mmCIF file of C-alpha atoms in Angstrom:
data_model
loop_
_atom_site.group_PDB
_atom_site.id
_atom_site.type_symbol
_atom_site.label_atom_id
_atom_site.label_comp_id
_atom_site.label_asym_id
_atom_site.label_seq_id
_atom_site.Cartn_x
_atom_site.Cartn_y
_atom_site.Cartn_z
ATOM 1 C CA MET A 156 39.689 174.396 6.420
ATOM 2 C CA ARG A 157 43.596 173.642 7.073
ATOM 3 C CA PRO A 158 44.868 169.584 6.443
ATOM 4 C CA ARG A 159 45.402 166.922 8.757
ATOM 5 C CA HIS A 160 48.855 166.772 9.859
ATOM 6 C CA ALA A 161 50.401 163.868 10.700
ATOM 7 C CA LEU A 162 53.112 165.596 12.618
ATOM 8 C CA ALA A 163 50.572 167.054 14.859
ATOM 9 C CA VAL A 164 49.378 163.436 15.353
ATOM 10 C CA ALA A 165 52.719 161.996 16.434
ATOM 11 C CA SER A 166 53.185 165.295 18.546
ATOM 12 C CA LEU A 167 49.575 164.546 20.136
ATOM 13 C CA ALA A 168 50.867 161.489 20.899
ATOM 14 C CA VAL A 169 54.347 162.420 22.875
ATOM 15 C CA LEU A 170 53.030 165.416 24.814
ATOM 16 C CA THR A 171 50.285 162.368 25.962
ATOM 17 C CA ALA A 172 52.440 159.849 26.747
ATOM 18 C CA CYS A 173 54.352 162.454 28.430
ATOM 19 C CA ALA A 174 51.474 164.020 30.734
ATOM 20 C CA THR A 175 47.539 163.361 30.805
ATOM 21 C CA GLY A 176 46.809 167.318 31.394
ATOM 22 C CA PRO A 177 45.977 169.539 34.520
ATOM 23 C CA SER A 178 44.303 167.708 37.659
ATOM 24 C CA LEU A 179 41.657 167.470 38.458
ATOM 25 C CA GLU A 180 42.667 170.231 41.762
ATOM 26 C CA ASN A 181 44.225 172.673 39.434
ATOM 27 C CA GLN A 182 41.989 172.922 35.983
ATOM 28 C CA GLY A 183 39.976 175.590 37.513
ATOM 29 C CA ALA A 184 36.775 173.970 35.606
ATOM 30 C CA VAL A 185 34.046 174.868 37.072
ATOM 31 C CA THR A 186 34.995 178.143 38.318
ATOM 32 C CA GLU A 187 36.235 179.726 34.781
ATOM 33 C CA SER A 188 34.559 181.199 32.141
ATOM 34 C CA PRO A 189 33.745 179.411 29.278
ATOM 35 C CA GLY A 190 36.430 180.370 26.826
ATOM 36 C CA ASP A 191 35.548 181.371 22.953
ATOM 37 C CA SER A 192 38.939 180.419 21.135
ATOM 38 C CA LYS A 193 38.092 181.195 17.789
ATOM 39 C CA HIS A 194 41.123 178.729 15.509
ATOM 40 C CA LEU A 195 39.239 175.621 17.372
ATOM 41 C CA THR A 196 40.917 171.895 16.506
ATOM 42 C CA ILE A 197 38.652 169.169 15.953
ATOM 43 C CA GLY A 198 39.016 166.023 17.174
ATOM 44 C CA SER A 199 38.422 162.869 15.098
ATOM 45 C CA ALA A 200 38.785 159.352 15.949
ATOM 46 C CA GLY A 201 39.945 157.894 12.823
ATOM 47 C CA PHE A 202 36.821 155.956 11.014
ATOM 48 C CA THR A 203 34.307 156.795 8.289
ATOM 49 C CA GLU A 204 31.421 158.152 10.684
ATOM 50 C CA SER A 205 34.103 159.722 13.539
ATOM 51 C CA ASP A 206 35.071 161.730 10.521
ATOM 52 C CA LEU A 207 31.742 162.294 8.586
ATOM 53 C CA LEU A 208 31.442 164.620 12.094
ATOM 54 C CA ALA A 209 34.100 166.187 12.530
ATOM 55 C CA GLN A 210 33.870 167.961 9.563
ATOM 56 C CA MET A 211 30.068 168.687 9.723
ATOM 57 C CA TYR A 212 31.229 169.908 13.113
ATOM 58 C CA ALA A 213 34.205 171.972 10.829
ATOM 59 C CA LEU A 214 31.953 173.388 8.458
ATOM 60 C CA LEU A 215 29.376 174.621 10.864
ATOM 61 C CA LEU A 216 32.052 176.345 13.231
ATOM 62 C CA GLN A 217 33.129 177.479 10.228
ATOM 63 C CA ASN A 218 30.564 179.157 8.733
ATOM 64 C CA ALA A 219 30.202 180.251 12.171
ATOM 65 C CA GLY A 220 33.099 182.876 12.037
ATOM 66 C CA TYR A 221 35.564 180.312 13.680
ATOM 67 C CA SER A 222 39.054 178.715 11.791
ATOM 68 C CA THR A 223 39.377 174.944 12.490
ATOM 69 C CA GLU A 224 42.120 171.828 11.331
ATOM 70 C CA ILE A 225 40.856 168.327 12.200
ATOM 71 C CA LEU A 226 42.961 166.152 13.974
ATOM 72 C CA SER A 227 42.970 162.489 13.552
ATOM 73 C CA VAL A 228 43.632 160.544 16.623
ATOM 74 C CA THR A 229 42.757 156.956 16.715
ATOM 75 C CA ASN A 230 43.277 156.398 20.880
ATOM 76 C CA ARG A 231 40.503 157.254 22.978
ATOM 77 C CA GLU A 232 43.707 156.777 25.641
ATOM 78 C CA ILE A 233 45.059 159.795 23.733
ATOM 79 C CA TYR A 234 42.329 161.992 22.425
ATOM 80 C CA GLU A 235 40.373 162.462 25.754
ATOM 81 C CA PRO A 236 43.657 163.813 28.061
ATOM 82 C CA ALA A 237 44.376 165.841 24.932
ATOM 83 C CA LEU A 238 40.559 167.148 24.902
ATOM 84 C CA GLU A 239 41.308 167.925 28.646
ATOM 85 C CA SER A 240 44.053 169.791 27.902
ATOM 86 C CA GLY A 241 43.216 172.156 24.993
ATOM 87 C CA GLN A 242 45.610 170.300 22.364
ATOM 88 C CA ILE A 243 41.736 168.953 21.162
ATOM 89 C CA ASP A 244 39.182 171.499 21.477
ATOM 90 C CA VAL A 245 35.943 169.585 19.867
ATOM 91 C CA VAL A 246 35.121 165.869 19.960
ATOM 92 C CA PRO A 247 31.866 163.859 18.995
ATOM 93 C CA GLU A 248 31.292 161.461 20.751
ATOM 94 C CA TYR A 249 28.525 158.856 21.773
ATOM 95 C CA ALA A 250 26.933 159.293 25.296
ATOM 96 C CA ALA A 251 26.907 155.737 26.889
ATOM 97 C CA THR A 252 30.048 154.521 25.830
ATOM 98 C CA PHE A 253 32.176 157.655 26.994
ATOM 99 C CA ALA A 254 30.309 158.101 29.925
ATOM 100 C CA ASP A 255 31.646 154.418 31.014
ATOM 101 C CA TRP A 256 35.332 155.446 29.775
ATOM 102 C CA LEU A 257 34.905 158.540 32.097
ATOM 103 C CA ASN A 258 33.580 156.684 35.196
ATOM 104 C CA ALA A 259 36.072 153.695 34.242
ATOM 105 C CA LYS A 260 38.901 156.165 34.278
ATOM 106 C CA ALA A 261 37.975 158.409 37.603
ATOM 107 C CA ASN A 262 36.855 155.047 39.369
ATOM 108 C CA GLY A 263 38.895 152.034 37.994
ATOM 109 C CA PRO A 264 38.665 149.515 35.326
ATOM 110 C CA LYS A 265 36.057 147.833 37.433
ATOM 111 C CA ALA A 266 34.036 150.276 37.886
ATOM 112 C CA GLY A 267 30.201 149.210 36.469
ATOM 113 C CA THR A 268 28.182 150.768 34.532
ATOM 114 C CA VAL A 269 26.824 154.380 34.337
ATOM 115 C CA GLY A 270 25.457 154.300 30.705
ATOM 116 C CA SER A 271 21.555 153.227 30.496
ATOM 117 C CA PRO A 272 19.451 152.385 27.426
ATOM 118 C CA ASP A 273 17.511 155.901 28.617
ATOM 119 C CA LEU A 274 19.220 159.158 27.304
ATOM 120 C CA ALA A 275 18.518 161.674 29.629
ATOM 121 C CA VAL A 276 19.968 159.337 33.071
ATOM 122 C CA THR A 277 22.912 158.595 30.693
ATOM 123 C CA MET A 278 23.419 162.720 30.341
ATOM 124 C CA THR A 279 22.953 163.174 33.713
ATOM 125 C CA ALA A 280 25.927 160.490 34.641
ATOM 126 C CA LEU A 281 27.440 162.228 31.576
ATOM 127 C CA ARG A 282 27.903 165.691 32.642
ATOM 128 C CA GLY A 283 28.818 164.654 36.444
ATOM 129 C CA LEU A 284 32.118 163.461 35.330
ATOM 130 C CA ALA A 285 32.912 165.699 32.326
ATOM 131 C CA THR A 286 32.434 168.903 34.320
ATOM 132 C CA PRO A 287 35.102 168.389 36.794
ATOM 133 C CA ARG A 288 37.311 167.287 34.563
ATOM 134 C CA GLY A 289 37.168 171.260 32.102
ATOM 135 C CA LEU A 290 34.176 169.539 29.575
ATOM 136 C CA THR A 291 31.527 170.354 29.187
ATOM 137 C CA VAL A 292 28.915 167.673 27.291
ATOM 138 C CA LEU A 293 26.906 169.616 24.381
ATOM 139 C CA ASP A 294 22.681 168.248 23.917
ATOM 140 C CA ALA A 295 22.186 165.300 22.423
ATOM 141 C CA GLY A 296 20.312 164.897 18.583
ATOM 142 C CA LYS A 297 18.182 162.351 16.999
ATOM 143 C CA ALA A 298 21.699 160.873 15.866
ATOM 144 C CA VAL A 299 22.220 157.029 17.646
ATOM 145 C CA ASP A 300 24.788 155.186 16.482
ATOM 146 C CA GLN A 301 24.014 151.454 18.717
ATOM 147 C CA ASN A 302 24.779 147.972 18.303
ATOM 148 C CA ALA A 303 22.849 145.907 16.099
ATOM 149 C CA PHE A 304 21.802 143.121 14.994
ATOM 150 C CA ALA A 305 21.063 142.373 11.629
ATOM 151 C CA VAL A 306 19.766 138.749 9.515
ATOM 152 C CA SER A 307 19.274 137.661 6.204
ATOM 153 C CA ALA A 308 16.371 139.993 4.332
ATOM 154 C CA ALA A 309 15.622 136.118 3.748
ATOM 155 C CA PHE A 310 15.795 134.418 6.999
ATOM 156 C CA ALA A 311 13.944 137.728 8.452
ATOM 157 C CA LYS A 312 10.968 136.995 5.738
ATOM 158 C CA LYS A 313 10.608 133.623 6.525
ATOM 159 C CA TYR A 314 10.251 133.276 9.444
ATOM 160 C CA GLY A 315 8.544 136.514 9.955
ATOM 161 C CA LEU A 316 10.921 138.516 12.077
ATOM 162 C CA LYS A 317 10.976 142.381 12.582
ATOM 163 C CA THR A 318 12.134 142.637 16.294
ATOM 164 C CA LEU A 319 15.288 140.658 18.387
ATOM 165 C CA SER A 320 11.636 139.637 20.583
ATOM 166 C CA ASP A 321 10.405 137.620 16.982
ATOM 167 C CA LEU A 322 13.388 135.955 17.035
ATOM 168 C CA GLY A 323 13.521 134.873 20.782
ATOM 169 C CA ARG A 324 10.492 133.867 20.235
ATOM 170 C CA SER A 325 10.742 132.029 16.598
ATOM 171 C CA ARG A 326 12.964 129.311 18.900
ATOM 172 C CA ARG A 327 15.222 128.669 15.690
ATOM 173 C CA PRO A 328 18.580 128.296 16.901
ATOM 174 C CA VAL A 329 21.636 131.008 15.999
ATOM 175 C CA ARG A 330 24.810 131.214 15.396
ATOM 176 C CA LEU A 331 26.107 134.964 15.738
ATOM 177 C CA ALA A 332 29.603 136.482 13.712
ATOM 178 C CA ALA A 333 30.514 139.400 16.202
ATOM 179 C CA GLY A 334 33.563 140.053 18.200
ATOM 180 C CA ASP A 335 34.409 137.587 20.398
ATOM 181 C CA GLU A 336 34.569 139.510 23.322
ATOM 182 C CA CYS A 337 30.946 139.071 22.931
ATOM 183 C CA VAL A 338 30.841 136.114 25.112
ATOM 184 C CA GLN A 339 31.315 138.115 27.949
ATOM 185 C CA ARG A 340 29.695 141.208 26.597
ATOM 186 C CA PRO A 341 26.271 142.086 29.022
ATOM 187 C CA TYR A 342 25.205 143.543 25.666
ATOM 188 C CA CYS A 343 25.697 140.883 23.112
ATOM 189 C CA GLU A 344 25.919 137.214 23.790
ATOM 190 C CA PRO A 345 24.782 137.321 27.831
ATOM 191 C CA GLY A 346 22.207 139.707 26.873
ATOM 192 C CA LEU A 347 20.463 138.126 23.742
ATOM 193 C CA LYS A 348 19.661 135.010 26.221
ATOM 194 C CA LYS A 349 18.278 136.829 29.230
ATOM 195 C CA THR A 350 16.207 139.681 27.268
ATOM 196 C CA TYR A 351 15.141 137.791 24.374
ATOM 197 C CA GLY A 352 15.275 134.051 24.843
ATOM 198 C CA ILE A 353 17.205 133.575 21.556
ATOM 199 C CA ASP A 354 19.245 130.390 21.463
ATOM 200 C CA ILE A 355 22.752 131.315 20.591
ATOM 201 C CA THR A 356 24.674 128.329 19.707
ATOM 202 C CA ALA A 357 27.846 130.295 18.807
ATOM 203 C CA VAL A 358 30.224 133.058 18.666
ATOM 204 C CA ASP A 359 31.621 133.022 15.462
ATOM 205 C CA PRO A 360 34.797 135.378 16.318
ATOM 206 C CA LYS A 361 34.640 137.743 12.762
ATOM 207 C CA GLY A 362 34.811 140.869 14.476
ATOM 208 C CA VAL A 363 31.466 143.818 14.572
ATOM 209 C CA GLY A 364 30.422 144.570 11.022
ATOM 210 C CA THR A 365 33.530 143.451 8.863
ATOM 211 C CA THR A 366 32.823 142.295 5.198
ATOM 212 C CA GLN A 367 33.450 138.518 6.659
ATOM 213 C CA ALA A 368 31.018 138.564 9.271
ATOM 214 C CA LYS A 369 28.107 139.830 6.689
ATOM 215 C CA GLN A 370 29.340 137.511 4.291
ATOM 216 C CA ALA A 371 29.071 134.456 6.330
ATOM 217 C CA VAL A 372 25.110 135.547 7.485
ATOM 218 C CA GLN A 373 24.596 136.203 3.249
ATOM 219 C CA SER A 374 25.885 132.693 3.003
ATOM 220 C CA GLY A 375 24.170 131.378 5.159
ATOM 221 C CA GLN A 376 26.875 130.523 7.734
ATOM 222 C CA ASP A 377 25.970 131.941 10.442
ATOM 223 C CA GLN A 378 22.372 133.861 10.938
ATOM 224 C CA MET A 379 23.225 137.090 12.674
ATOM 225 C CA VAL A 380 25.805 139.514 12.382
ATOM 226 C CA LEU A 381 26.659 142.677 15.317
ATOM 227 C CA THR A 382 26.896 145.721 13.541
ATOM 228 C CA THR A 383 25.826 149.238 14.564
ATOM 229 C CA THR A 384 22.456 151.245 13.793
ATOM 230 C CA THR A 385 24.454 153.525 11.428
ATOM 231 C CA ASP A 386 25.789 150.812 9.058
ATOM 232 C CA GLY A 387 25.465 151.639 5.680
ATOM 233 C CA THR A 388 26.019 148.901 3.882
ATOM 234 C CA LEU A 389 23.629 145.929 5.106
ATOM 235 C CA ASP A 390 21.473 146.513 2.060
ATOM 236 C CA GLU A 391 24.496 144.940 -0.176
ATOM 237 C CA PHE A 392 24.846 142.208 1.733
ATOM 238 C CA GLY A 393 20.796 141.570 1.799
ATOM 239 C CA LEU A 394 20.451 141.866 5.636
ATOM 240 C CA VAL A 395 17.751 144.333 7.456
ATOM 241 C CA LEU A 396 18.448 144.960 11.474
ATOM 242 C CA LEU A 397 16.236 143.605 14.084
ATOM 243 C CA ALA A 398 15.112 146.838 15.848
ATOM 244 C CA ASP A 399 15.955 146.261 20.081
ATOM 245 C CA ASP A 400 12.044 146.503 21.191
ATOM 246 C CA LYS A 401 13.460 145.721 24.941
ATOM 247 C CA HIS A 402 16.687 148.984 24.928
ATOM 248 C CA LEU A 403 19.597 146.079 26.076
ATOM 249 C CA GLN A 404 21.725 148.020 24.327
ATOM 250 C CA ASN A 405 22.849 151.620 26.143
ATOM 251 C CA ALA A 406 21.948 155.083 24.864
ATOM 252 C CA ASP A 407 25.057 156.106 22.825
ATOM 253 C CA TYR A 408 23.709 159.088 20.820
ATOM 254 C CA ILE A 409 25.894 161.379 19.317
ATOM 255 C CA VAL A 410 27.355 164.225 21.345
ATOM 256 C CA PRO A 411 29.847 166.825 21.546
ATOM 257 C CA VAL A 412 32.345 167.053 23.708
ATOM 258 C CA VAL A 413 33.948 170.322 24.047
ATOM 259 C CA ASN A 414 36.628 171.662 26.062
ATOM 260 C CA ARG A 415 34.735 174.565 28.244
ATOM 261 C CA SER A 416 38.239 176.996 28.924
ATOM 262 C CA ARG A 417 39.185 177.076 24.679
ATOM 263 C CA ALA A 418 35.198 176.044 23.280
ATOM 264 C CA GLY A 419 32.352 175.858 25.287
ATOM 265 C CA SER A 420 30.541 179.395 24.080
ATOM 266 C CA ALA A 421 27.453 180.110 23.413
ATOM 267 C CA GLY A 422 28.269 180.209 20.222
ATOM 268 C CA VAL A 423 30.113 176.733 19.319
ATOM 269 C CA THR A 424 27.170 175.833 21.116
ATOM 270 C CA LYS A 425 24.470 177.445 18.997
ATOM 271 C CA ALA A 426 26.805 176.368 15.746
ATOM 272 C CA LEU A 427 26.772 172.445 16.500
ATOM 273 C CA GLY A 428 23.935 171.985 17.943
ATOM 274 C CA LYS A 429 22.327 172.949 14.181
ATOM 275 C CA LEU A 430 22.456 169.308 13.901
ATOM 276 C CA ASN A 431 20.138 168.419 16.162
ATOM 277 C CA SER A 432 17.281 169.010 14.681
ATOM 278 C CA VAL A 433 18.524 167.099 11.320
ATOM 279 C CA LEU A 434 20.747 164.546 12.225
ATOM 280 C CA THR A 435 18.855 161.252 11.958
ATOM 281 C CA THR A 436 20.563 157.726 12.663
ATOM 282 C CA ALA A 437 19.735 156.832 8.793
ATOM 283 C CA ASP A 438 21.679 160.277 7.816
ATOM 284 C CA LEU A 439 24.354 159.076 9.191
ATOM 285 C CA ALA A 440 23.962 155.261 7.033
ATOM 286 C CA ALA A 441 23.702 156.649 3.891
ATOM 287 C CA MET A 442 26.234 158.751 4.900
ATOM 288 C CA ASN A 443 28.934 156.369 6.030
ATOM 289 C CA GLU A 444 27.065 154.610 2.449
ATOM 290 C CA GLN A 445 28.484 157.206 0.506
ATOM 291 C CA VAL A 446 31.932 157.229 2.554
ATOM 292 C CA ASP A 447 32.744 153.174 2.197
ATOM 293 C CA SER A 448 30.863 151.557 -0.745
ATOM 294 C CA TRP A 449 30.625 154.995 -2.722
ATOM 295 C CA ARG A 450 34.618 156.574 -2.176
ATOM 296 C CA ARG A 451 33.203 159.223 -1.983
ATOM 297 C CA LEU A 452 35.670 161.722 0.065
ATOM 298 C CA PRO A 453 33.829 162.802 3.543
ATOM 299 C CA GLU A 454 34.078 166.507 3.608
ATOM 300 C CA ASP A 455 32.174 166.356 0.209
ATOM 301 C CA VAL A 456 30.000 164.044 2.225
ATOM 302 C CA ALA A 457 29.324 166.293 4.904
ATOM 303 C CA ARG A 458 29.449 169.439 2.696
ATOM 304 C CA ASP A 459 26.839 168.311 0.055
ATOM 305 C CA TYR A 460 24.617 167.219 3.607
ATOM 306 C CA LEU A 461 24.689 170.407 5.242
ATOM 307 C CA GLU A 462 24.258 172.321 2.174
ATOM 308 C CA SER A 463 20.908 170.497 1.255
ATOM 309 C CA LYS A 464 19.466 170.899 4.690
ATOM 310 C CA GLY A 465 19.800 174.925 4.837
ATOM 311 C CA LEU A 466 22.537 174.615 7.636
ATOM 312 C CA LEU A 467 25.120 176.055 4.410
ATOM 313 C CA PRO A 468 24.882 178.180 1.971
ATOM 314 C CA ARG A 469 24.788 176.209 -1.294
ATOM 315 C CA SER A 470 28.293 176.150 -3.069
ATOM 316 C CA GLY A 471 28.992 179.362 -5.583
ATOM 317 C CA THR A 472 26.116 180.707 -3.803
#
């Protein structure tokens, strides 16, 4: 695999600052045949999980006969137009979040939410928004990275908590460690109150899943932390997730998104689709832990995982 290039990232930022790709009227997105470029650029959003997914995509595509390089671009405002224009060919995305982002791009920042807790509804909306832009959204697998809420294992045991409904019924006052935007987000403080009846007494603005936020719950300063379903470090802090049993969170299943004119072929779809039968939320959490806590390289973790699932030949064989 070719290494990431800092210069390429800088060039991409300059190019996309000047233009956001072809207009919808000029792309010919729906009518032209799916492309099958043999050299593909895979975008990563620059955080651990995105790096892992990009590495797995690259390895699977290499195994299918493509050459690849990975480009780390942390800003969706930059990498999505680059995906439309063909500067990037493949990106791992999150179904509901990406659907809402494309909807806001198409219909303005005040556009309503089109993502849903229902995966089928979300995918229909997402594909309807992506296709006119020359993007193809491949099928989702089993892995989902949603907002999630964790409490200390001791707190959960003391009050018999396994779900967010259990916490609501307990009537326990809860100080929540989260980002400061949590007080307004419908899937955070307002949703926890409305859907589950949880008594949120304050939001402690320590960020989403940060070390400081988890330590605050571990110490008892706060009672719950906003994190994600693929957080691989909860055990280190003695924390456990409470199940979102009423499905407050939207269907942020992981989906590959490709530029149709360069990577819309059956070969790319087949290669990336192999992950769908094996990759789970728990698998992603375990891989995140190996990178974040054990300091392993994402490429090594990704390769080991794919080899263990029989999706790549064992190294040296």
